[in-house]
Coordinates of N, CA and C (backbone and C1' of nucleotides) in Angstrom, one line a residue:
Chain G
X1 N 1.0 -1.2 -0.1 CA -0.2 0.0 0.2 C 1.0 1.4 -0.1
X2 N 2.1 0.8 -0.1 CA 2.9 2.0 -0.1 C 2.8 2.7 -1.5
X3 N 3.2 2.6 -2.0 CA 3.1 3.0 -3.8 C 4.9 4.1 -3.7
X4 N 5.5 4.1 -2.4 CA 6.3 5.8 -2.4 C 5.9 6.9 -2.8
X5 N 6.4 6.9 -3.9 CA 6.0 8.7 -4.9 C 4.5 8.8 -5.0
X6 N 3.8 8.0 -4.3 CA 2.1 8.0 -4.3 C 1.7 8.9 -6.1
X7 N 2.1 10.2 -5.6 CA 1.6 11.2 -6.5 C 2.4 12.7 -6.4
X8 N 3.0 13.0 -5.5 CA 3.9 13.7 -5.5 C 4.8 13.9 -4.1
X9 N 5.6 14.9 -3.8 CA 6.2 15.2 -2.6 C 5.2 15.1 -1.6
X10 N 4.0 15.5 -1.6 CA 3.1 15.8 -0.5 C 2.3 14.5 0.1
X11 N 2.6 13.3 -0.5 CA 2.7 12.4 0.7 C 3.4 12.1 1.9
X12 N 4.9 12.6 1.3 CA 5.7 12.0 1.9 C 5.8 12.8 2.8
X13 N 5.0 14.4 2.5 CA 6.0 15.0 3.2 C 4.9 15.1 4.1
X14 N 3.3 14.8 4.4 CA 2.3 14.6 5.2 C 2.8 13.6 6.1
X15 N 3.3 11.9 5.1 CA 3.8 11.2 6.4 C 4.6 11.7 7.2
X16 N 5.8 12.3 7.0 CA 6.5 12.6 8.0 C 5.7 13.8 8.7
X17 N 5.1 14.7 8.4 CA 4.4 15.8 9.3 C 3.9 14.2 10.6
X18 N 3.0 13.6 9.9 CA 1.9 12.9 10.8 C 2.9 12.0 11.9
X19 N 4.2 12.1 11.9 CA 4.9 11.4 12.7 C 5.7 12.0 13.8
X20 N 5.2 13.4 13.8 CA 5.6 14.4 14.7 C 4.8 14.1 15.9
X21 N 5.6 13.9 17.3 CA 4.6 13.5 18.4 C 4.5 14.6 19.1
X22 N 3.1 14.6 19.7 CA 2.7 16.2 20.5 C 3.8 16.8 21.4
X23 N 3.3 18.1 21.7 CA 4.4 18.8 22.6 C 6.0 18.7 21.8
X24 N 5.8 18.6 20.4 CA 7.1 19.3 19.3 C 7.4 19.5 18.0
X25 N 7.9 20.5 17.8 CA 8.0 20.7 16.9 C 8.9 20.5 15.7
X26 N 8.9 20.6 14.6 CA 9.8 20.2 13.1 C 10.3 21.4 12.3
X27 N 11.1 21.7 12.0 CA 11.2 22.5 10.8 C 11.2 22.2 9.9
X28 N 11.0 22.6 8.7 CA 10.9 22.5 6.9 C 11.9 21.7 6.8
X29 N 13.3 22.5 6.8 CA 14.6 21.8 6.6 C 14.4 20.0 7.2
X30 N 14.1 20.3 8.7 CA 14.5 18.8 9.0 C 13.6 17.9 8.3
X31 N 12.2 18.5 7.7 CA 11.1 17.6 7.3 C 12.2 17.1 5.9
X32 N 12.5 18.6 5.0 CA 13.2 18.4 4.2 C 14.0 17.1 3.5
X33 N 14.9 17.2 4.7 CA 15.9 16.2 4.6 C 15.1 14.8 5.0
X34 N 14.7 14.7 5.6 CA 13.8 13.5 5.6 C 13.1 12.6 5.0
X35 N 12.0 13.7 4.0 CA 12.3 13.3 3.1 C 13.1 13.0 1.5
X36 N 14.2 13.3 1.8 CA 15.5 13.3 1.1 C 15.5 14.4 0.2
X37 N 15.1 15.7 0.6 CA 15.1 17.1 -0.6 C 15.3 18.1 0.2
X38 N 16.5 17.7 0.8 CA 17.0 18.6 2.1 C 17.0 19.9 1.4
X39 N 17.2 20.7 -0.2 CA 17.1 21.8 -0.6 C 16.0 22.5 -1.0
X40 N 14.8 21.6 -0.7 CA 13.6 21.9 -1.1 C 12.6 22.0 -0.4
X41 N 13.2 22.4 0.8 CA 12.4 22.9 2.1 C 11.0 24.0 1.9
X42 N 11.6 24.6 0.6 CA 10.2 25.4 0.6 C 9.0 24.9 -0.1
X43 N 9.5 23.8 -0.8 CA 8.3 22.9 -1.4 C 7.6 22.5 -0.5
X44 N 8.4 21.8 0.8 CA 7.5 21.2 1.8 C 6.5 22.7 2.7
X45 N 7.0 23.6 3.2 CA 6.2 24.5 3.5 C 4.8 25.3 1.8
X46 N 5.0 24.7 0.9 CA 3.8 25.0 -0.4 C 3.2 24.1 0.3
X47 N 3.0 22.6 0.0 CA 2.4 21.3 0.4 C 1.4 21.4 1.9
X48 N 2.6 22.0 2.3 CA 1.8 22.2 3.8 C 0.5 23.2 3.9
X49 N 0.7 23.8 3.1 CA -0.5 25.0 3.3 C -1.1 24.7 2.6
X50 N -1.5 23.7 1.7 CA -2.3 22.6 1.4 C -3.0 21.9 2.2
X51 N -1.7 21.1 2.9 CA -2.5 20.2 3.8 C -3.6 20.4 4.9
X52 N -3.9 21.6 4.8 CA -5.3 21.9 5.2 C -6.3 21.2 4.7
X53 N -6.3 20.9 3.2 CA -7.2 21.0 2.6 C -7.1 19.0 2.3
X54 N -5.7 19.1 2.7 CA -5.9 17.2 2.8 C -6.4 16.7 4.2
X55 N -6.6 17.3 4.6 CA -6.5 17.4 6.3 C -5.9 16.3 7.3
X56 N -6.3 16.2 8.2 CA -5.6 15.2 9.4 C -4.1 14.9 9.9
X57 N -3.7 16.4 9.1 CA -2.0 16.0 9.0 C -2.2 17.5 11.0
X58 N -1.0 17.1 11.9 CA -0.6 18.0 12.4 C 0.4 19.1 11.9
X59 N -0.1 19.9 10.7 CA 0.8 20.7 10.3 C 1.5 22.2 11.2
X60 N 0.3 22.5 12.1 CA 0.8 23.3 13.5 C 2.4 23.2 14.0
X61 N 2.7 21.9 14.0 CA 3.8 21.6 14.9 C 4.7 21.6 13.9
X62 N 4.5 22.6 12.5 CA 5.9 22.6 11.6 C 6.2 24.2 11.5
X63 N 7.2 24.4 11.6 CA 8.5 25.8 11.6 C 9.3 25.6 11.2
X64 N 9.7 27.2 11.3 CA 11.2 27.3 10.1 C 12.2 27.0 10.8
X65 N 13.0 27.6 10.7 CA 14.6 26.9 11.3 C 14.8 27.7 12.3
X66 N 13.9 29.7 12.5 CA 14.3 30.1 13.8 C 13.0 30.0 14.6
X67 N 12.2 29.1 14.2 CA 11.2 28.6 15.3 C 9.6 29.3 14.9
X68 N 10.4 30.1 14.0 CA 8.6 31.0 13.6 C 7.2 30.6 12.9
X69 N 6.4 30.7 13.5 CA 4.9 30.3 12.8 C 4.9 30.6 11.6
X70 N 3.6 30.1 11.1 CA 3.4 30.5 9.7 C 3.1 31.9 9.9
X71 N 3.1 32.6 9.1 CA 2.5 34.0 8.9 C 0.9 33.8 8.2
X72 N 0.2 34.6 9.1 CA -1.0 34.4 8.8 C -2.0 33.2 9.4
X73 N -1.4 33.0 10.3 CA -2.0 31.8 10.8 C -1.9 31.3 12.3
X74 N -2.6 32.6 13.2 CA -2.0 32.8 14.2 C -3.0 31.8 15.1
X75 N -3.5 30.9 14.4 CA -4.4 29.7 15.2 C -3.3 28.7 15.4
X76 N -2.1 28.7 14.9 CA -1.0 27.7 15.1 C -1.0 27.8 16.6
X77 N -0.5 29.1 16.6 CA 0.1 29.4 18.2 C -0.7 28.7 18.8
X78 N -2.0 28.6 18.9 CA -2.9 28.5 19.9 C -3.0 27.0 20.5
X79 N -3.1 26.1 18.9 CA -2.7 25.0 18.8 C -1.5 24.5 19.5
X80 N -0.6 24.7 19.3 CA 1.0 24.3 19.9 C 0.7 24.6 21.6
X81 N 0.0 25.8 22.0 CA 0.1 25.6 23.2 C -0.7 24.6 23.9
X82 N -1.8 24.5 23.2 CA -2.9 23.3 23.6 C -2.0 22.1 23.7
X83 N -1.3 21.8 23.2 CA -0.3 20.7 23.1 C 1.4 20.6 24.2
X84 N 1.1 22.0 24.9 CA 2.2 22.0 25.9 C 3.3 22.7 25.3
X85 N 3.1 23.4 24.0 CA 4.8 23.6 23.8 C 4.4 25.7 24.0
X86 N 5.4 25.8 24.7 CA 5.6 27.2 24.7 C 6.1 28.4 23.7
X87 N 5.2 29.4 23.6 CA 5.7 30.2 22.8 C 6.4 31.3 23.5
X88 N 8.0 31.5 22.8 CA 8.6 32.3 23.6 C 8.0 34.3 22.9
X89 N 7.2 33.8 22.0 CA 6.5 35.3 21.5 C 5.5 34.9 20.5
X90 N 4.7 35.9 20.1 CA 3.1 35.6 19.5 C 3.5 34.8 18.3
X91 N 4.5 34.6 17.5 CA 5.1 34.2 16.9 C 6.3 33.0 16.6
X92 N 7.0 33.3 18.0 CA 8.1 31.9 17.9 C 7.8 31.3 19.1
X93 N 8.2 29.9 18.8 CA 8.2 28.7 19.3 C 9.6 28.1 20.1
X94 N 10.2 27.5 21.5 CA 11.6 27.2 22.1 C 11.8 26.0 21.2
X95 N 12.5 26.3 20.2 CA 13.1 25.0 19.4 C 13.8 24.4 20.4
X96 N 15.4 25.0 20.9 CA 16.1 24.4 22.0 C 15.1 23.6 22.9
X97 N 14.0 23.2 23.5 CA 13.1 22.5 24.2 C 12.1 21.8 23.3
X98 N 11.4 22.2 21.7 CA 9.8 21.5 21.5 C 10.7 21.0 20.3
X99 N 12.0 21.0 19.8 CA 12.4 21.0 18.0 C 12.5 19.4 18.2
X100 N 11.7 18.3 17.0 CA 11.5 17.0 17.1 C 12.9 16.5 16.7
X101 N 13.7 15.7 17.4 CA 14.5 14.8 16.8 C 13.9 14.0 15.9
X102 N 14.4 12.8 15.5 CA 13.7 12.0 15.1 C 14.6 11.1 15.9
Chain A
dG1 P 10.4 22.2 -25.0 O5' 10.6 23.9 -24.1 C5' 11.1 25.2 -25.2 C4' 11.0 26.3 -24.1 C3' 11.5 26.2 -22.7 O3' 12.1 27.5 -22.7 C1' 9.2 26.5 -22.3
dC2 P 13.7 27.1 -21.7 O5' 12.8 28.8 -21.5 C5' 12.9 30.0 -21.9 C4' 11.8 31.2 -21.7 C3' 12.4 31.7 -20.0 O3' 12.4 32.8 -19.9 C1' 10.6 30.9 -19.5
dC3 P 13.2 34.0 -18.7 O5' 11.4 34.2 -18.2 C5' 10.6 34.5 -18.7 C4' 9.5 35.5 -17.5 C3' 10.6 35.8 -15.9 O3' 9.8 36.6 -15.7 C1' 9.1 33.8 -15.7
dT4 P 10.3 37.4 -14.2 O5' 9.5 36.9 -13.1 C5' 7.8 37.1 -13.5 C4' 7.1 36.9 -12.2 C3' 7.6 37.1 -10.8 O3' 6.5 37.2 -9.7 C1' 7.2 34.5 -11.1
dT5 P 6.7 38.3 -8.9 O5' 6.3 36.9 -7.8 C5' 4.9 36.3 -7.7 C4' 4.7 34.9 -7.3 C3' 5.0 34.8 -5.8 O3' 4.1 34.0 -4.8 C1' 6.4 33.1 -6.2
dG6 P 4.5 34.8 -3.3 O5' 4.9 33.5 -2.6 C5' 3.6 32.1 -2.5 C4' 4.4 31.2 -2.0 C3' 5.0 32.0 -0.6 O3' 4.8 30.7 0.4 C1' 6.3 30.5 -1.9
dA7 P 3.9 31.6 1.1 O5' 3.7 30.6 2.6 C5' 4.2 31.7 3.6 C4' 5.2 30.4 4.3 C3' 5.8 29.4 4.2 O3' 7.4 29.2 5.0 C1' 4.3 28.8 5.6
dC8 P 8.3 30.2 4.9 O5' 9.7 29.2 4.8 C5' 9.8 27.8 4.2 C4' 10.9 27.7 4.2 C3' 11.6 27.2 5.2 O3' 12.2 26.7 5.8 C1' 12.7 28.1 3.5
dC9 P 13.4 26.9 6.7 O5' 14.8 26.7 6.3 C5' 15.2 25.6 5.4 C4' 16.7 25.8 5.3 C3' 17.5 26.2 6.3 O3' 18.4 25.3 6.5 C1' 17.6 27.6 4.5
dC10 P 19.7 25.4 7.8 O5' 21.1 26.4 6.9 C5' 21.4 25.8 5.8 C4' 22.3 26.9 5.2 C3' 23.3 27.1 6.4 O3' 24.6 27.5 6.1 C1' 22.5 29.3 5.5
dG11 P 25.8 27.8 7.6 O5' 26.2 28.9 6.9 C5' 26.8 29.3 5.9 C4' 27.4 30.6 5.4 C3' 28.3 31.2 6.9 O3' 29.3 31.6 6.2 C1' 25.9 32.3 6.4
dC12 P 30.2 32.1 7.4 O5' 29.8 33.9 7.5 C5' 29.3 34.9 6.4 C4' 29.1 36.1 6.6 C3' 29.9 36.5 8.0 O3' 30.6 38.4 7.4 C1' 27.4 36.8 7.6
dG13 P 31.1 38.8 8.5 O5' 30.4 40.1 9.5 C5' 29.5 41.0 8.3 C4' 28.6 42.0 9.2 C3' 28.9 42.0 10.5 O3' 28.4 43.5 10.5 C1' 26.9 41.0 10.8
Chain C
dT1 P 15.8 31.6 17.9 O5' 15.5 33.3 17.8 C5' 14.8 34.2 18.8 C4' 14.7 35.9 18.1 C3' 14.3 35.8 16.2 O3' 13.3 37.2 16.5 C1' 16.2 36.7 17.0
dC2 P 13.4 37.2 15.1 O5' 13.5 38.2 14.4 C5' 14.0 39.4 14.7 C4' 14.4 40.5 14.3 C3' 14.3 40.6 12.6 O3' 14.3 41.5 12.4 C1' 16.5 39.8 12.8
dG3 P 13.0 41.6 10.6 O5' 14.8 42.3 9.8 C5' 15.7 43.7 10.4 C4' 16.5 43.6 9.0 C3' 16.6 43.5 7.6 O3' 17.0 44.3 7.1 C1' 18.2 42.1 8.2
dC4 P 16.6 44.6 5.2 O5' 17.9 43.8 5.1 C5' 19.5 44.5 5.1 C4' 20.5 43.5 4.4 C3' 19.7 43.7 2.8 O3' 20.5 43.7 1.5 C1' 20.3 41.4 4.1
dG5 P 20.3 43.7 0.1 O5' 21.0 42.0 -0.2 C5' 22.7 41.6 0.3 C4' 22.8 40.7 -0.6 C3' 22.5 40.3 -1.6 O3' 23.7 39.5 -2.5 C1' 21.8 38.7 -0.1
dG6 P 23.1 39.6 -4.2 O5' 23.3 37.2 -3.4 C5' 24.4 36.8 -3.4 C4' 24.3 35.5 -3.1 C3' 23.7 34.9 -4.1 O3' 24.5 33.7 -4.9 C1' 22.6 34.4 -2.5
dG7 P 24.0 32.7 -6.2 O5' 23.2 31.6 -5.9 C5' 24.1 31.2 -4.2 C4' 23.0 29.8 -4.3 C3' 22.8 29.2 -4.9 O3' 22.7 27.8 -4.8 C1' 20.3 29.7 -3.5
dC8 P 22.5 27.0 -6.9 O5' 21.5 25.7 -6.2 C5' 21.2 25.3 -4.6 C4' 19.9 24.3 -4.7 C3' 19.0 24.3 -5.6 O3' 18.7 22.7 -5.8 C1' 17.7 25.5 -4.6
dC9 P 19.0 21.9 -7.3 O5' 16.8 21.9 -7.5 C5' 16.7 21.0 -6.0 C4' 15.1 21.3 -6.2 C3' 14.4 20.8 -6.8 O3' 13.4 20.3 -7.4 C1' 13.5 23.2 -6.5
dA10 P 12.5 19.8 -8.2 O5' 11.0 19.9 -8.1 C5' 10.5 20.1 -6.9 C4' 9.0 20.4 -6.3 C3' 8.5 20.5 -7.8 O3' 7.0 20.4 -7.7 C1' 8.6 22.8 -7.9
dA11 P 5.9 19.7 -8.2 O5' 5.0 21.2 -8.6 C5' 4.5 21.6 -7.4 C4' 3.4 22.7 -7.4 C3' 2.8 22.9 -8.7 O3' 1.0 23.6 -8.5 C1' 4.1 24.3 -9.1
dG12 P 0.5 23.3 -9.5 O5' 0.1 24.8 -9.8 C5' 0.1 26.0 -9.4 C4' 0.0 27.2 -9.8 C3' -0.9 27.1 -11.2 O3' -1.6 28.7 -11.1 C1' 1.3 27.9 -11.7
dG13 P -2.7 28.8 -11.9 O5' -1.8 29.9 -13.0 C5' -1.3 31.3 -12.4 C4' -0.9 32.0 -13.6 C3' -1.4 32.5 -14.7 O3' -1.4 33.1 -15.1 C1' 0.5 31.5 -15.2

DNA sequence: GCCTTGACCCGCG
DNA sequence: TCGCGGGCCAAGG
């Protein structure tokens, strides 16, 4: 049921995102590397923006290398707080504590 | 088939 | 952590 490159990067990205445990956050670069596209971190973000459309994936646990949350998406901050992730600022999480390590 | 855009990353200061 | 500049790849127009 694997089919690996099922349709495109979306499946791989969503798969990794779905493995992120609660109370943790992962960076786009981290995910990009896990799917074998370290250079392509931007694609992760682009696909993740559509992840809402796909549904069921904790895209709110994905932040950038600086721990900044997605612009125009304040709800992400609340979602993280609900899982126990303390934010340093309105749009920043404490990576040194919550950055997910595989 | 080129050009622009994108929830980015890295190094430097 | 932020700002600037350069780079990488993919999708849409």
